[in-house]
Every structure is written in structure tokens, then in C-alpha cells.
Coordinates of N, CA and C in Angstrom, one line a residue:
X1471 N 47.8 76.6 106.2 CA 49.2 77.8 106.7 C 49.0 78.9 106.4
X1472 N 49.2 80.1 107.2 CA 49.0 81.2 107.4 C 50.6 81.6 107.2
X1473 N 50.7 82.1 105.8 CA 52.0 83.1 105.5 C 51.4 84.5 105.3
X1474 N 52.6 85.3 105.6 CA 52.7 86.8 105.6 C 53.0 87.3 104.1
X1475 N 51.9 88.1 103.8 CA 51.7 89.4 102.4 C 52.7 89.8 101.9
X1476 N 53.6 90.0 100.6 CA 54.3 90.9 101.0 C 54.2 92.1 100.1
X1477 N 55.0 92.8 100.3 CA 54.7 94.8 99.0 C 56.7 94.6 99.4
X1478 N 56.8 95.6 98.6 CA 57.7 95.6 97.4 C 58.6 95.9 98.4
X1479 N 59.5 96.3 99.3 CA 60.1 97.1 99.8 C 60.0 97.4 100.7
X1480 N 59.2 96.7 101.6 CA 58.6 96.8 103.0 C 58.3 95.8 103.7
X1481 N 58.3 95.9 104.9 CA 58.1 94.4 105.3 C 56.9 93.9 105.3
X1482 N 55.9 93.4 105.9 CA 54.9 93.1 105.2 C 54.1 93.6 106.9
X1483 N 52.7 93.9 106.9 CA 52.1 93.8 108.0 C 51.7 92.9 108.7
X1484 N 51.1 92.0 109.6 CA 52.1 90.6 110.2 C 50.0 90.5 110.9
X1485 N 49.1 91.9 110.4 CA 48.2 92.3 110.9 C 47.0 92.0 109.5
X1486 N 47.4 92.4 108.3 CA 47.1 92.0 107.8 C 47.0 90.7 106.9
X1487 N 45.7 90.8 106.9 CA 45.3 89.1 106.5 C 44.3 89.5 104.6
X1488 N 45.0 89.0 104.5 CA 44.3 88.5 102.8 C 43.0 88.5 103.3
X1489 N 41.7 88.4 101.9 CA 40.5 87.5 102.2 C 39.8 86.6 102.3
X1490 N 41.0 85.7 100.7 CA 41.7 84.4 101.5 C 41.2 83.6 102.7
X1491 N 42.2 84.3 103.3 CA 43.2 83.9 104.5 C 41.9 83.8 106.0
X1492 N 41.4 85.6 105.6 CA 40.0 86.0 106.2 C 38.8 85.1 106.0
X1493 N 38.1 84.6 104.6 CA 37.7 83.0 104.9 C 38.0 82.0 104.6
X1494 N 39.1 81.7 105.2 CA 39.3 80.5 105.5 C 39.6 79.9 107.3
X1495 N 39.4 81.0 107.2 CA 40.0 81.4 109.1 C 38.3 81.1 109.5
X1496 N 37.7 81.5 108.7 CA 35.9 82.2 109.2 C 35.7 80.5 109.7
X1497 N 35.8 79.9 107.9 CA 35.8 78.3 108.1 C 35.4 77.6 109.0
X1498 N 37.0 77.6 109.4 CA 37.1 76.1 110.4 C 37.8 76.8 112.0
X1499 N 36.9 78.0 112.0 CA 37.5 79.0 113.7 C 36.3 79.2 113.8
X1500 N 35.6 80.3 113.0 CA 34.4 81.1 113.2 C 34.6 82.4 113.9
X1501 N 36.1 82.9 113.3 CA 36.5 84.0 113.8 C 35.2 84.9 113.4
X1502 N 36.1 86.1 113.3 CA 35.3 87.5 112.4 C 35.4 88.7 112.0
X1503 N 35.1 89.8 111.7 CA 35.9 92.0 111.6 C 35.8 91.9 112.6
X1504 N 36.7 92.9 113.4 CA 36.7 93.3 114.0 C 35.8 93.9 114.8
X1505 N 35.3 94.6 115.8 CA 34.7 94.9 116.8 C 34.3 97.0 116.0
X1506 N 33.2 96.5 116.6 CA 32.5 98.4 115.9 C 33.4 99.1 116.4
X1507 N 34.5 100.4 115.7 CA 35.0 100.8 116.0 C 34.3 102.4 117.3
X1508 N 33.9 102.2 117.8 CA 33.7 103.0 118.6 C 33.9 102.0 120.0
X1509 N 33.0 100.5 120.1 CA 34.3 99.9 120.7 C 35.3 99.9 121.3
X1510 N 36.3 99.7 120.1 CA 37.8 100.0 119.8 C 38.0 101.3 120.2
X1511 N 37.4 101.9 119.9 CA 38.1 103.3 121.0 C 37.1 103.3 122.5
X1512 N 36.4 103.1 123.2 CA 36.4 102.7 124.0 C 37.0 101.7 124.7
X1513 N 37.5 100.9 124.5 CA 39.4 99.7 124.1 C 40.0 100.4 124.5
X1514 N 41.0 101.3 123.7 CA 41.9 102.0 123.8 C 42.0 103.2 125.3
X1515 N 40.4 103.9 125.2 CA 40.2 104.8 126.2 C 40.6 103.7 127.8
X1516 N 40.5 102.7 127.7 CA 40.2 101.7 129.4 C 41.9 102.2 129.2
X1517 N 43.0 101.8 128.3 CA 43.8 101.4 127.6 C 44.8 102.7 129.1
X1518 N 44.0 103.8 128.8 CA 45.2 104.8 129.3 C 44.8 105.2 130.8
X1519 N 44.3 103.9 131.0 CA 44.1 104.5 133.3 C 44.6 104.2 133.2
X1520 N 45.5 104.6 134.5 CA 47.0 104.3 134.9 C 46.5 103.7 135.9
X1521 N 45.4 103.8 137.2 CA 45.7 102.6 138.2 C 45.2 101.4 137.7
X1522 N 44.0 101.6 136.8 CA 43.8 100.0 136.2 C 44.7 99.6 135.7
X1523 N 46.0 99.7 135.1 CA 46.8 99.4 134.2 C 47.9 98.9 135.9
X1524 N 47.7 99.7 136.6 CA 48.7 99.4 138.1 C 48.1 97.9 138.1
X1525 N 46.5 98.3 138.7 CA 46.2 97.3 139.0 C 46.4 95.6 137.7
X1526 N 46.0 95.9 137.2 CA 46.6 95.0 136.0 C 48.2 93.9 136.3
X1527 N 48.8 95.4 136.0 CA 50.1 94.9 136.2 C 50.5 93.7 137.1
X1528 N 49.7 94.5 138.5 CA 49.7 93.5 139.8 C 49.6 91.9 139.7
X1529 N 48.4 92.2 138.9 CA 47.6 90.9 138.7 C 49.0 90.3 137.8
X1530 N 49.2 90.1 136.9 CA 50.3 89.9 136.3 C 51.7 89.2 136.9
X1531 N 51.8 90.0 138.1 CA 53.2 89.3 138.5 C 53.0 89.0 139.4
X1532 N 51.4 87.9 139.9 CA 51.2 87.1 140.3 C 51.3 85.6 139.7
X1533 N 50.5 86.0 138.2 CA 51.1 85.7 137.6 C 52.0 84.5 136.8
X1534 N 53.3 85.4 137.1 CA 54.0 85.6 136.3 C 54.8 83.9 136.7
X1535 N 54.7 83.5 137.8 CA 56.1 81.9 137.6 C 54.9 81.0 136.5
X1536 N 53.7 80.9 137.2 CA 53.4 80.0 136.2 C 53.7 80.4 134.9
X1537 N 52.9 81.3 134.0 CA 54.1 82.2 132.8 C 55.0 81.0 132.5
X1538 N 56.0 81.7 133.2 CA 56.9 81.4 132.6 C 57.2 79.5 132.7
X1539 N 56.4 78.9 133.2 CA 56.7 77.6 133.8 C 56.1 76.8 132.7
X1540 N 54.9 76.7 132.4 CA 54.3 76.5 131.6 C 54.5 77.3 129.2
X1541 N 54.8 78.2 129.7 CA 55.1 78.4 128.2 C 56.4 77.8 128.3
X1542 N 57.1 78.2 128.5 CA 58.7 77.0 128.7 C 58.3 75.1 128.1
X1543 N 57.3 75.1 129.1 CA 57.3 74.0 129.1 C 56.8 73.5 127.9
X1544 N 55.8 73.9 127.5 CA 54.9 73.4 125.5 C 55.6 74.4 124.5
X1545 N 57.2 75.5 124.7 CA 57.8 76.1 124.0 C 56.6 76.8 122.8
X1546 N 55.7 77.6 124.0 CA 55.0 79.1 123.9 C 56.0 80.2 124.5
X1547 N 55.7 81.6 123.6 CA 56.5 82.3 123.4 C 55.5 83.2 124.5
X1548 N 56.1 83.1 126.0 CA 55.4 83.7 127.5 C 55.3 84.8 127.5
X1549 N 55.6 86.3 125.6 CA 55.3 87.1 126.0 C 53.6 87.7 125.3
X1550 N 53.6 86.3 124.4 CA 52.0 86.2 123.8 C 51.2 85.7 125.3
X1551 N 51.9 85.3 125.9 CA 51.0 84.8 126.7 C 50.6 85.8 127.4
X1552 N 51.3 87.0 128.4 CA 51.1 87.5 128.8 C 50.6 88.9 128.9
X1553 N 50.6 89.3 127.2 CA 50.2 90.0 126.2 C 48.7 90.1 126.0
X1554 N 48.4 88.8 125.9 CA 47.3 87.5 125.8 C 46.1 88.4 126.9
X1555 N 46.9 87.9 128.3 CA 46.2 88.1 129.3 C 46.1 89.5 130.3
X1556 N 47.3 90.8 129.2 CA 47.3 91.5 129.9 C 45.9 92.7 129.1
X1557 N 45.6 92.2 128.5 CA 45.0 92.2 127.7 C 43.4 92.2 128.0
X1558 N 42.5 90.7 128.1 CA 41.8 90.3 128.8 C 41.9 90.8 130.7
X1559 N 42.8 90.4 130.8 CA 42.9 91.5 132.8 C 41.8 93.1 132.4
X1560 N 42.6 93.8 131.0 CA 42.6 95.2 131.4 C 41.2 95.3 130.4
X1561 N 40.7 94.8 130.3 CA 38.9 94.3 129.8 C 37.9 94.1 130.5
X1562 N 38.6 92.9 131.4 CA 36.8 92.5 132.3 C 35.8 92.7 132.7
X1563 N 35.1 92.5 132.6 CA 33.6 93.1 133.1 C 33.4 93.1 135.2
X1564 N 33.0 93.5 135.4 CA 32.9 93.7 136.6 C 32.6 92.7 137.3
X1565 N 32.9 91.6 138.1 CA 32.4 90.9 138.4 C 32.0 90.0 137.9
X1566 N 33.0 89.5 136.8 CA 32.4 88.2 136.4 C 33.6 87.1 137.1
X1567 N 34.5 87.7 137.8 CA 35.5 86.3 138.4 C 34.6 86.2 139.5
X1568 N 33.2 86.5 139.9 CA 33.2 85.5 141.3 C 32.3 83.7 141.3
X1569 N 32.3 83.4 141.4 CA 32.1 82.1 141.6 C 30.5 82.3 140.7
X1570 N 29.8 83.1 141.9 CA 28.3 83.5 142.1 C 27.7 83.5 140.2
X1571 N 28.8 84.3 140.0 CA 28.5 85.2 138.5 C 28.5 84.1 137.8
X1572 N 30.1 83.1 138.0 CA 30.5 82.0 137.2 C 29.1 80.8 137.3
X1573 N 28.7 80.8 137.7 CA 26.9 79.5 138.3 C 26.2 80.0 137.7
X1574 N 25.8 81.2 137.5 CA 25.0 81.7 137.2 C 24.4 81.5 135.7
X1575 N 25.7 82.0 134.8 CA 25.9 81.2 133.3 C 25.4 82.4 132.5
X1576 N 25.2 83.9 133.3 CA 25.9 85.2 132.9 C 27.0 84.8 131.8
X1577 N 28.1 85.0 132.2 CA 29.7 84.4 131.8 C 29.6 83.6 130.9
X1578 N 30.5 83.5 129.2 CA 30.3 82.6 129.0 C 32.2 82.2 128.7
X1579 N 32.7 83.5 128.8 CA 33.8 82.9 129.5 C 34.9 83.9 130.8
X1580 N 35.9 83.1 131.2 CA 36.0 83.4 132.6 C 37.5 82.9 132.9
X1581 N 37.5 83.6 134.2 CA 39.2 83.4 134.2 C 39.8 84.3 133.8
X1582 N 41.6 84.9 134.1 CA 41.9 85.2 133.7 C 41.8 86.0 132.2
X1583 N 42.5 85.1 131.0 CA 42.6 84.3 129.6 C 41.4 84.6 129.3
X1584 N 39.9 85.0 129.9 CA 38.4 85.0 129.1 C 38.6 83.4 129.0
X1585 N 38.8 82.4 129.5 CA 37.9 80.6 128.7 C 37.3 80.1 128.6
X1586 N 36.4 79.7 127.7 CA 35.1 79.8 127.5 C 35.2 77.3 128.2
X1587 N 33.8 76.9 128.8 CA 33.7 75.6 128.6 C 34.2 74.9 127.8
X1588 N 33.6 75.2 126.7 CA 34.3 74.8 125.0 C 35.5 74.2 125.0
X1589 N 36.5 75.4 125.6 CA 37.4 75.4 125.5 C 38.1 73.6 125.8
X1590 N 38.2 73.3 127.0 CA 38.1 72.5 128.3 C 38.0 71.1 127.2
X1591 N 36.8 71.3 126.3 CA 36.1 70.2 125.2 C 36.6 70.0 124.7
X1592 N 37.7 71.0 124.0 CA 38.4 70.9 122.4 C 40.0 70.8 123.2
X1593 N 40.0 70.5 124.4 CA 41.5 69.8 124.9 C 40.8 68.2 125.8
X1594 N 40.4 68.4 125.0 CA 39.4 66.6 126.1 C 39.6 66.9 127.4
X1595 N 39.5 67.9 128.1 CA 39.2 68.0 129.7 C 37.6 67.3 130.0
X1596 N 37.3 67.6 128.9 CA 36.0 67.8 129.4 C 35.0 67.0 127.9
X1597 N 34.1 66.1 128.7 CA 33.3 65.3 127.6 C 32.0 66.4 127.0
X1598 N 31.6 66.5 125.6 CA 30.5 67.3 124.9 C 30.0 67.2 125.4
X1599 N 29.3 65.5 126.0 CA 28.1 65.7 126.8 C 27.7 66.1 128.1
X1600 N 28.7 66.6 128.6 CA 28.8 67.2 129.6 C 27.5 67.3 130.7
X1601 N 27.3 66.9 131.9 CA 26.4 67.1 132.7 C 26.4 68.3 133.4
X1602 N 25.2 69.1 134.1 CA 25.6 70.6 134.3 C 26.4 69.9 135.4
X1603 N 26.3 69.1 136.3 CA 27.8 69.4 137.5 C 29.1 69.7 137.3
X1604 N 29.0 68.6 135.6 CA 31.1 69.2 135.6 C 31.1 70.0 134.6
X1605 N 29.9 70.6 133.8 CA 30.0 72.2 133.5 C 29.7 73.1 134.2
X1606 N 29.7 73.1 135.7 CA 29.8 73.8 137.2 C 31.5 73.9 137.4
X1607 N 30.8 72.3 137.6 CA 32.9 72.1 138.0 C 33.9 72.6 137.1
X1608 N 33.8 72.8 136.4 CA 34.4 73.6 134.6 C 34.8 74.6 134.8
X1609 N 33.6 75.7 134.8 CA 33.4 76.8 135.0 C 34.4 77.1 136.7
X1610 N 34.0 76.4 137.3 CA 35.1 77.1 139.0 C 36.4 76.6 138.4
X1611 N 36.8 75.6 137.7 CA 38.4 75.4 137.3 C 38.7 76.4 136.1
X1612 N 37.7 76.7 135.3 CA 38.4 78.5 134.7 C 38.7 79.2 135.5
X1613 N 38.2 79.3 136.5 CA 38.3 80.9 137.9 C 39.8 80.2 138.2
X1614 N 40.1 79.3 138.5 CA 41.5 79.3 139.2 C 42.5 80.2 138.4
X1615 N 43.6 81.3 139.2 CA 43.8 82.0 137.8 C 45.1 80.8 137.4
X1616 N 46.0 80.2 138.0 CA 47.5 79.5 137.6 C 46.5 78.3 136.4
X1617 N 45.3 77.8 137.3 CA 44.9 76.4 136.1 C 44.5 77.4 135.2
X1618 N 43.9 78.6 134.6 CA 43.3 79.6 133.6 C 44.7 79.3 133.0
X1619 N 45.7 80.1 133.3 CA 47.3 80.3 132.5 C 47.5 79.2 131.7
X1620 N 47.5 78.2 132.2 CA 47.4 76.4 132.0 C 47.0 75.8 131.2
X1621 N 45.5 76.1 130.6 CA 44.5 76.2 130.3 C 45.0 77.4 128.5
X1622 N 45.2 78.1 128.5 CA 45.7 79.3 127.4 C 47.2 78.8 127.2
X1623 N 47.8 78.3 127.7 CA 48.9 78.6 127.3 C 48.2 76.5 126.2
X1624 N 47.7 75.9 127.4 CA 46.9 74.7 126.0 C 46.4 75.7 125.2
X1625 N 45.4 76.5 125.1 CA 45.1 76.1 124.1 C 46.2 76.7 123.0
X1626 N 46.9 77.9 122.7 CA 47.8 77.7 122.1 C 48.4 77.2 121.1
X1627 N 49.3 75.4 122.2 CA 49.1 74.3 122.0 C 48.3 74.3 120.7
X1628 N 47.0 73.7 121.0 CA 46.1 73.6 120.2 C 46.3 74.2 118.4
X1629 N 46.1 75.4 119.0 CA 46.0 76.3 117.8 C 47.5 76.3 116.4
X1630 N 48.2 75.6 117.4 CA 49.2 75.5 117.2 C 50.1 74.3 115.3
X1631 N 48.7 73.2 116.6 CA 49.0 72.9 116.1 C 47.8 72.5 114.5
X1632 N 46.5 73.0 114.9 CA 45.8 72.8 114.0 C 46.1 73.4 112.8
X1633 N 47.3 74.4 112.8 CA 47.6 75.8 111.9 C 48.8 75.2 111.1
X1634 N 49.1 73.5 111.8 CA 50.5 73.5 111.0 C 52.0 74.1 111.2
X1635 N 51.8 74.3 112.9 CA 52.9 75.1 113.1 C 53.6 74.8 114.2
X1636 N 55.0 74.1 113.7 CA 55.8 73.3 115.3 C 55.3 73.1 115.8
X1637 N 55.5 72.4 116.9 CA 54.9 72.4 118.6 C 56.7 72.6 118.4
X1638 N 57.3 72.6 118.4 CA 58.9 73.2 118.9 C 58.8 74.8 119.0
X1639 N 58.8 75.3 117.7 CA 59.0 76.7 117.4 C 58.7 77.7 118.4
X1640 N 59.0 78.3 119.0 CA 58.5 79.4 119.9 C 58.0 80.9 119.3
X1641 N 58.4 80.7 118.3 CA 57.5 82.2 117.8 C 58.4 83.3 118.2
X1642 N 58.9 84.2 117.5 CA 59.2 85.8 118.2 C 58.7 86.0 117.1
X1643 N 58.4 87.4 117.1 CA 58.0 88.2 115.8 C 58.7 88.9 115.9
X1644 N 60.2 89.2 116.3 CA 61.6 90.3 115.4 C 61.8 89.0 115.1
X1645 N 61.5 87.4 114.7 CA 62.4 86.7 114.0 C 62.3 87.0 112.6
X1646 N 60.9 87.2 112.3 CA 60.7 86.6 110.2 C 59.6 87.3 110.1
X1647 N 58.7 87.7 109.5 CA 57.4 88.0 109.2 C 56.6 86.6 109.5
X1648 N 57.0 85.2 108.7 CA 56.8 84.6 109.2 C 56.3 83.9 110.5
X1649 N 57.1 84.7 111.2 CA 57.1 84.4 112.9 C 55.9 85.3 112.9
X1650 N 56.2 86.0 113.1 CA 54.8 87.5 113.5 C 53.8 87.1 113.1
X1651 N 53.0 87.0 111.8 CA 52.0 86.3 111.2 C 51.9 85.4 111.3
X1652 N 52.3 84.3 112.1 CA 51.3 82.9 113.0 C 51.2 83.9 114.6
X1653 N 52.0 84.9 115.0 CA 51.1 84.9 115.8 C 50.3 86.0 115.8
X1654 N 50.2 86.4 115.2 CA 49.2 87.4 114.9 C 47.9 86.6 114.9
X1655 N 47.8 85.5 114.5 CA 46.7 83.9 113.7 C 47.0 84.0 114.8
X1656 N 47.3 83.0 115.8 CA 47.3 82.4 117.4 C 46.1 83.9 117.8
X1657 N 46.9 85.2 118.1 CA 45.9 86.2 118.8 C 44.5 86.1 118.2
X1658 N 45.0 86.0 116.8 CA 43.2 86.5 116.1 C 42.5 85.6 116.8
X1659 N 42.9 83.8 116.6 CA 41.6 82.6 116.9 C 41.7 82.8 117.8
X1660 N 42.8 83.6 119.2 CA 42.0 83.2 121.2 C 41.0 83.9 120.8
X1661 N 40.9 85.8 120.3 CA 39.9 86.5 120.3 C 38.9 86.0 119.5
X1662 N 39.1 86.3 118.3 CA 38.1 85.8 117.3 C 37.8 87.0 116.9
X1663 N 38.3 88.0 116.8 CA 37.9 90.1 116.8 C 38.9 90.6 115.8
X1664 N 39.5 90.8 114.6 CA 40.4 91.2 113.6 C 41.2 92.2 114.6
X1665 N 40.6 93.0 115.3 CA 41.4 94.3 115.7 C 42.0 94.2 117.0
X1666 N 42.6 92.3 117.3 CA 42.6 91.7 118.7 C 44.4 91.8 118.4
X1667 N 44.8 91.1 117.2 CA 46.0 90.7 117.3 C 47.5 91.9 117.4
X1668 N 46.2 93.9 116.4 CA 47.3 94.3 116.6 C 47.4 95.0 118.1
X1669 N 46.3 94.2 118.5 CA 46.7 95.3 119.8 C 48.3 94.6 121.3
X1670 N 48.0 92.9 120.5 CA 48.4 91.8 121.2 C 49.6 92.4 121.4
X1671 N 50.1 92.0 119.3 CA 51.8 93.0 119.1 C 52.0 94.1 119.9
X1672 N 51.1 95.3 120.1 CA 51.6 96.5 120.9 C 52.3 96.1 122.0
X1673 N 51.6 95.1 122.9 CA 51.3 94.6 123.8 C 52.7 94.2 124.8
X1674 N 52.9 93.3 123.7 CA 54.3 92.3 123.6 C 55.6 93.1 123.1
X1675 N 55.4 94.2 122.3 CA 56.5 95.0 122.9 C 56.7 96.5 124.1
X1676 N 55.6 95.9 124.5 CA 55.9 97.0 125.8 C 57.0 96.9 127.1
X1677 N 57.4 98.2 126.6 CA 58.9 97.3 128.4 C 58.3 97.1 129.7
X1678 N 57.5 97.6 129.8 CA 56.6 97.5 131.2 C 57.0 96.2 131.5
X1679 N 56.2 95.3 130.2 CA 55.1 94.0 130.6 C 56.8 93.4 130.0
X1680 N 58.1 93.6 129.4 CA 59.0 92.4 129.6 C 59.5 93.2 130.7
X1681 N 59.6 94.1 131.3 CA 60.1 94.3 132.6 C 59.8 92.8 133.5
X1682 N 58.3 92.8 133.7 CA 58.4 92.2 134.1 C 57.7 90.9 134.4
X1683 N 58.0 90.3 133.1 CA 57.9 88.8 132.9 C 59.8 88.8 133.7
X1684 N 60.6 89.6 132.4 CA 62.1 89.4 132.5 C 63.4 89.4 133.5
X1685 N 62.8 91.0 134.1 CA 63.4 91.7 135.3 C 62.6 91.7 136.5
X1686 N 62.6 93.1 137.0 CA 62.1 93.5 138.2 C 61.3 94.9 138.1
X1687 N 59.9 95.3 138.6 CA 58.9 95.8 138.4 C 59.3 96.9 139.4
X1688 N 59.5 97.8 139.0 CA 59.6 99.4 140.1 C 58.3 99.4 140.7
X1689 N 57.6 99.6 142.1 CA 56.6 100.3 141.9 C 55.9 101.1 141.7
X1690 N 55.0 102.1 141.2 CA 54.4 103.0 140.0 C 54.1 103.9 141.6
X1691 N 54.2 105.2 142.2 CA 54.3 105.7 143.0 C 53.2 107.3 142.6
X1692 N 52.6 107.3 143.1 CA 51.6 108.8 143.3 C 51.9 110.0 143.4
X1693 N 52.9 111.1 142.3 CA 53.3 112.1 142.5 C 53.0 112.4 144.0
X1694 N 51.6 112.5 144.8 CA 51.2 113.3 145.4 C 51.6 112.8 147.1
X1695 N 52.4 111.5 146.9 CA 52.7 110.9 148.4 C 54.0 110.9 148.5

């Protein structure tokens, strides 16, 4: 189980994984280091585009009911689910949500949470030796937004079990360093890139995402209107 490293007089940084932890996570889950710095800068630049952000928030608003219901049912922090969806939707590739593109096999991950057919196998929803027809059907299943969110929550349930975390623990980053580290680890295992958990934890503190999930989001209007 991942535990937070300690620094005298300081709250441990949940994204500060020790070399031993990284080796163990890589051995068990196949994760790796951060994306190249240039790619990180490109990602940060995309996050500054207000029209894209507004579009992403609009899509999240549509997914809000299933995020809340599935998170509550499986004891998963809904802000973690929302933050992951926000990141994946923000950085989605053009055209990848089209059925024709999914069927072509050009993209390996699909839907709002960018899940692969392999996740269905890991959740026991698709046989490991699936036929081409079953794989094609699974790809279409991943394109269904509500179904995709349910599978994302299921993925976090699966990863919590693999890490030895309590199934009833909601995990709150503000509650304890250990829970913050657990959330960072779940985010890391979802994406596989070492710089990803820091972004997700920042998104989890985003006031507009909190308002979208728990309150009412006011529409953003252009100052020219």
C-alpha cells in the first residue's frame, strides 16, 4: 500500500513518490515517468483556452447526474471522478469520439474518461479472448458517455482493491496525507504518467468544478455581448 513520505515540519506532498514506490507501481501496473516537458507545456497551454474550458464544463454538466450517483453508490470521491473527466475531455483528440474512428482501431482509448477495451476485460465485462465482433461492440460501449463514467468509477473501485484500500473509504485529499497520497496514486494509475496526479489534485480544488458538481454554474458570457 502507498504511504505518504514525511518531511520534518512540512505536510508531505502527495505526488512525491519514492523510487521504491515507483518501481513497485511500475512492476504491478506498468506506469512510467512524466510526459516530456514540451508536452507538459502544451497541456498547460490548452488549459488556458477559455472557450475550450467552457465547452468541457458544459459536457461535465451533462454527466453530473451519473457522476454523483455512481460515485455515491461505490464510495468513490466524485471530485476525483470529475477532475479526471475534466482533464481527459480537455485534452481529447479531435474526432476520436466518432464511431467510425473507434471502429478503425486508430485510437486505443475511448469516451470521456479515455478508457480502453482492456478495462472491460479487467472488470470482468469482456472475455480476454474476445472476438472482433465483441471488441467492436465494446468500443461502441465505451463511446456511450454515461456508460463510460460508470466504467471509470468501476476502474477506481478495482484499483482501490488492488492497492488494499478500504472499499468504504471515500478518500478526501484534505482529510489526511495518507488519503491525499491514495488519491494521487489512483490518478497516477488511471493515466500512467507521473505528472498526471498533480493536475488532477489541482482540478479537484477548482472552485468552478466544485460549483458545477455541488451547486449552480453561471453561464460564461462574452464581454462583447
